[in-house]
Each structure stands twice: as C-alpha cells, then as structure tokens.
Amino acid sequence: MTNDMLMGLFPVVFMLHEFEEIIMLKPWLAKNGPAMERRFPTVAAKVLPLYNSLSTSAFTLAVLEEFLILTALTYAAIAFGLHDLWAGLLAAFLFHLLVHIGQTILWRGYCPFIITSLLALPYCLYALFTLARSGAISPGPTATWSIAATVLVYLNLWLALGLARRFEAWTGRAFAPVADDGSPPA
C-alpha cells in the first residue's frame, strides 16, 4: 500500500469511529448520566448539559463539519505532499483516541467510543510508522504539526458544537408545531 493510499484511509477510519459515537452516545448518556453525575460530578456538570441538549441530528452535523475539514486537509496533504501536516492531524486523532481509552478505563465499563478507538489505534500507529520509515515525515515538523493540529482540533470542536447548538435552535423554531391560524401553540 502506498503512503497516499494509507493517508486516504484516514477519513474512513475517522468516520467509523464517529459512527459509534453518533449511534451510541445518546442512549449511553440516557442510561449512564445519573451514574456519571455521582461518580464524576464536575465532568458531568459540563458534559451532560451540552450533549443532552443536542439531538442526534445536531451532533451529526458537528461530526459532518469535522469530517469535511479532515477530508479536505487529507486530500490537500496528498495532492501537495504535505505529509508532516497530515501526520500532525493523525497524531491529534491518535491523542483523541487515547483520551477515549483513558475515559473508558476511568469509567470501568463500555463507553460509546471505545470499540472503534481500539480498532483505529493500530491504523494510526501503522500509518505514522510507515510514513516515518519511508522518510515522508520528519520528527520535528511532525511534532510541530501535531501540537498545532491538536489545539486546532479542540478549538474546532467547540466551533462544531456551537454550529450544532445553532442548528438545534433553528430546527426547534423551524419545525415547531403551529396552530391552525399559523401562530405558535400556546
């Protein structure tokens, strides 16, 4: 498999991981929210209001925004030979997976991201190793891009979730039931 082919798989691996979150997050939070409040009250106070206020559609919109950016950057990196930039993006995703693994260890049970985190981990390590072994990436530039990408990814997460909240507000207004006279119901 060529480096470009290996790089081109990244959006697919990303989406497989995100599908687990999209499908499982809401049911998991509904079942485990009270336990999270008891065991991790500080985290629950921040996480539960945010994610409970979003529909699956709104959360999926946030994932779509991330996917479009990741895909555009991946294919730009392939087209222009920006392997260190791509490796930085992959390292940020790898960090994301490691955080999920840590969350699952702390939770001591299934979390709606662990299965695909464990499946994606070997791909990330193999891709970084393969690109490094081929000389396509260098430690210094890759480390710099990794730090920059991690910061930008987490800043973009807040942007994407803000987009999701605006979408949620819009769909609540746009699709709210109306009375026969066209006014909102009382």
CSV table of C-alpha atoms in Angstrom, one decimal:
chain,number,residue,atom,x,y,z
A,1,MET,CA,0.0,0.0,0.0
A,2,THR,CA,1.4,3.4,-0.9
A,3,ASN,CA,1.7,6.3,1.5
A,4,ASP,CA,-1.1,8.2,-0.4
A,5,MET,CA,-3.4,5.2,-0.1
A,6,LEU,CA,-2.7,4.9,3.6
A,7,MET,CA,-3.3,8.6,4.1
A,8,GLY,CA,-6.5,8.4,2.1
A,9,LEU,CA,-8.0,5.9,4.5
A,10,PHE,CA,-7.9,8.4,7.3
A,11,PRO,CA,-11.4,10.0,6.7
A,12,VAL,CA,-12.8,6.4,6.5
A,13,VAL,CA,-11.3,5.5,9.9
A,14,PHE,CA,-12.4,8.8,11.4
A,15,MET,CA,-16.0,8.2,10.3
A,16,LEU,CA,-16.1,4.6,11.5
A,17,HIS,CA,-15.1,6.0,14.9
A,18,GLU,CA,-17.6,8.8,14.7
A,19,PHE,CA,-20.4,6.4,13.7
A,20,GLU,CA,-20.0,4.6,17.1
A,21,GLU,CA,-20.4,8.0,18.9
A,22,ILE,CA,-23.3,9.1,16.7
A,23,ILE,CA,-25.2,5.8,17.2
A,24,MET,CA,-24.4,5.1,20.9
A,25,LEU,CA,-23.9,8.5,22.6
A,26,LYS,CA,-27.5,9.5,23.3
A,27,PRO,CA,-28.6,6.0,24.6
A,28,TRP,CA,-25.5,5.7,26.7
A,29,LEU,CA,-25.9,9.1,28.3
A,30,ALA,CA,-29.6,8.4,29.0
A,31,LYS,CA,-28.6,5.2,30.7
A,32,ASN,CA,-25.4,6.3,32.4
A,33,GLY,CA,-26.0,10.0,33.1
A,34,PRO,CA,-27.1,9.6,36.7
A,35,ALA,CA,-24.1,7.4,37.5
A,36,MET,CA,-21.8,9.9,35.8
A,37,GLU,CA,-23.2,12.7,38.0
A,38,ARG,CA,-22.5,10.6,41.1
A,39,ARG,CA,-19.0,9.4,40.1
A,40,PHE,CA,-17.7,12.4,38.2
A,41,PRO,CA,-19.9,15.4,39.2
A,42,THR,CA,-17.5,18.1,37.8
A,43,VAL,CA,-17.2,16.4,34.4
A,44,ALA,CA,-20.9,15.6,34.3
A,45,ALA,CA,-21.8,19.2,35.1
A,46,LYS,CA,-20.1,20.3,31.9
A,47,VAL,CA,-20.7,17.3,29.6
A,48,LEU,CA,-24.3,16.3,30.3
A,49,PRO,CA,-26.0,19.7,29.7
A,50,LEU,CA,-24.0,20.1,26.4
A,51,TYR,CA,-24.7,16.7,24.9
A,52,ASN,CA,-28.2,16.2,26.4
A,53,SER,CA,-29.3,19.4,24.7
A,54,LEU,CA,-28.3,18.2,21.3
A,55,SER,CA,-30.3,15.8,19.1
A,56,THR,CA,-28.6,13.1,17.2
A,57,SER,CA,-29.1,15.2,14.1
A,58,ALA,CA,-27.4,18.2,15.6
A,59,PHE,CA,-24.5,16.1,16.9
A,60,THR,CA,-24.2,14.5,13.4
A,61,LEU,CA,-24.0,18.0,11.9
A,62,ALA,CA,-21.0,18.7,14.2
A,63,VAL,CA,-19.3,15.5,13.0
A,64,LEU,CA,-20.0,16.4,9.4
A,65,GLU,CA,-18.2,19.7,9.8
A,66,GLU,CA,-15.2,17.9,11.3
A,67,PHE,CA,-15.3,15.2,8.6
A,68,LEU,CA,-15.4,17.8,5.7
A,69,ILE,CA,-12.4,19.7,7.2
A,70,LEU,CA,-10.5,16.5,7.8
A,71,THR,CA,-11.2,15.1,4.3
A,72,ALA,CA,-10.2,18.4,2.6
A,73,LEU,CA,-7.0,18.6,4.6
A,74,THR,CA,-6.2,14.9,4.0
A,75,TYR,CA,-6.6,15.2,0.2
A,76,ALA,CA,-4.8,18.5,0.1
A,77,ALA,CA,-1.9,16.8,2.0
A,78,ILE,CA,-1.9,14.0,-0.5
A,79,ALA,CA,-2.1,16.4,-3.5
A,80,PHE,CA,0.6,18.7,-2.3
A,81,GLY,CA,2.9,16.3,-0.5
A,82,LEU,CA,2.2,17.8,2.9
A,83,HIS,CA,2.9,14.6,4.8
A,84,ASP,CA,4.0,16.2,8.0
A,85,LEU,CA,0.8,18.3,8.2
A,86,TRP,CA,-1.2,15.1,7.7
A,87,ALA,CA,0.8,13.2,10.3
A,88,GLY,CA,0.1,16.0,12.7
A,89,LEU,CA,-3.7,15.6,12.0
A,90,LEU,CA,-3.3,11.9,12.5
A,91,ALA,CA,-1.4,12.4,15.8
A,92,ALA,CA,-4.2,14.7,17.0
A,93,PHE,CA,-6.7,12.0,16.2
A,94,LEU,CA,-4.5,9.5,18.0
A,95,PHE,CA,-4.4,11.7,21.0
A,96,HIS,CA,-8.3,11.8,20.8
A,97,LEU,CA,-8.4,8.0,20.8
A,98,LEU,CA,-6.0,7.8,23.8
A,99,VAL,CA,-8.2,10.2,25.7
A,100,HIS,CA,-11.2,7.9,24.9
A,101,ILE,CA,-9.3,4.9,26.1
A,102,GLY,CA,-8.4,6.7,29.3
A,103,GLN,CA,-12.1,7.7,29.8
A,104,THR,CA,-13.1,4.1,29.4
A,105,ILE,CA,-10.5,2.9,31.9
A,106,LEU,CA,-11.8,5.6,34.4
A,107,TRP,CA,-15.4,4.6,33.8
A,108,ARG,CA,-14.5,0.9,34.1
A,109,GLY,CA,-17.1,-0.1,31.5
A,110,TYR,CA,-18.3,0.4,28.0
A,111,CYS,CA,-18.2,4.0,26.7
A,112,PRO,CA,-19.7,4.9,23.3
A,113,PHE,CA,-16.3,5.3,21.6
A,114,ILE,CA,-14.1,2.5,22.9
A,115,ILE,CA,-14.6,-0.2,20.3
A,116,THR,CA,-13.6,1.9,17.4
A,117,SER,CA,-10.9,3.7,19.4
A,118,LEU,CA,-9.2,0.3,19.9
A,119,LEU,CA,-9.8,-0.6,16.2
A,120,ALA,CA,-8.4,2.7,14.9
A,121,LEU,CA,-5.4,2.7,17.2
A,122,PRO,CA,-3.4,0.2,15.1
A,123,TYR,CA,-4.1,2.1,11.9
A,124,CYS,CA,-2.8,5.3,13.4
A,125,LEU,CA,0.4,3.7,14.7
A,126,TYR,CA,1.0,1.8,11.5
A,127,ALA,CA,0.4,4.9,9.3
A,128,LEU,CA,2.8,7.0,11.3
A,129,PHE,CA,5.4,4.2,11.4
A,130,THR,CA,5.1,3.6,7.7
A,131,LEU,CA,5.4,7.3,6.7
A,132,ALA,CA,8.4,7.7,9.1
A,133,ARG,CA,10.1,4.6,7.8
A,134,SER,CA,9.7,5.8,4.2
A,135,GLY,CA,11.1,9.2,5.0
A,136,ALA,CA,7.9,11.0,4.1
A,137,ILE,CA,7.7,12.6,7.6
A,138,SER,CA,10.3,14.0,9.9
A,139,PRO,CA,10.1,14.2,13.8
A,140,GLY,CA,10.5,18.0,14.1
A,141,PRO,CA,7.9,19.1,11.6
A,142,THR,CA,5.5,16.3,12.5
A,143,ALA,CA,5.8,17.2,16.2
A,144,THR,CA,5.1,20.9,15.4
A,145,TRP,CA,2.1,20.0,13.3
A,146,SER,CA,0.9,17.6,15.9
A,147,ILE,CA,0.7,20.3,18.6
A,148,ALA,CA,-0.9,22.8,16.2
A,149,ALA,CA,-3.4,20.2,14.9
A,150,THR,CA,-4.4,19.1,18.5
A,151,VAL,CA,-5.0,22.7,19.5
A,152,LEU,CA,-6.9,23.5,16.3
A,153,VAL,CA,-9.0,20.3,16.5
A,154,TYR,CA,-10.1,21.0,20.0
A,155,LEU,CA,-10.9,24.7,19.1
A,156,ASN,CA,-12.8,23.4,16.1
A,157,LEU,CA,-14.7,21.0,18.3
A,158,TRP,CA,-16.2,24.0,20.2
A,159,LEU,CA,-17.0,25.7,16.8
A,160,ALA,CA,-18.7,22.5,15.6
A,161,LEU,CA,-20.7,22.1,18.8
A,162,GLY,CA,-21.7,25.7,18.5
A,163,LEU,CA,-22.9,25.1,15.0
A,164,ALA,CA,-24.8,22.1,16.3
A,165,ARG,CA,-26.4,24.2,19.1
A,166,ARG,CA,-27.5,26.8,16.5
A,167,PHE,CA,-28.9,24.0,14.3
A,168,GLU,CA,-30.8,22.7,17.3
A,169,ALA,CA,-32.3,26.1,18.0
A,170,TRP,CA,-33.2,26.6,14.3
A,171,THR,CA,-34.8,23.2,14.0
A,172,GLY,CA,-36.7,23.8,17.2
A,173,ARG,CA,-38.1,27.0,15.8
A,174,ALA,CA,-38.4,26.0,12.1
A,175,PHE,CA,-40.2,22.7,12.9
A,176,ALA,CA,-42.2,23.7,15.9
A,177,PRO,CA,-45.9,22.8,15.7
A,178,VAL,CA,-48.2,25.7,14.7
A,179,ALA,CA,-51.8,26.4,15.4
A,180,ASP,CA,-54.4,26.3,12.6
A,181,ASP,CA,-54.2,30.1,12.4
A,182,GLY,CA,-50.4,30.0,11.8
A,183,SER,CA,-49.4,31.1,15.3
A,184,PRO,CA,-47.2,29.1,17.6
A,185,PRO,CA,-49.3,26.9,20.0
A,186,ALA,CA,-49.9,28.3,23.5
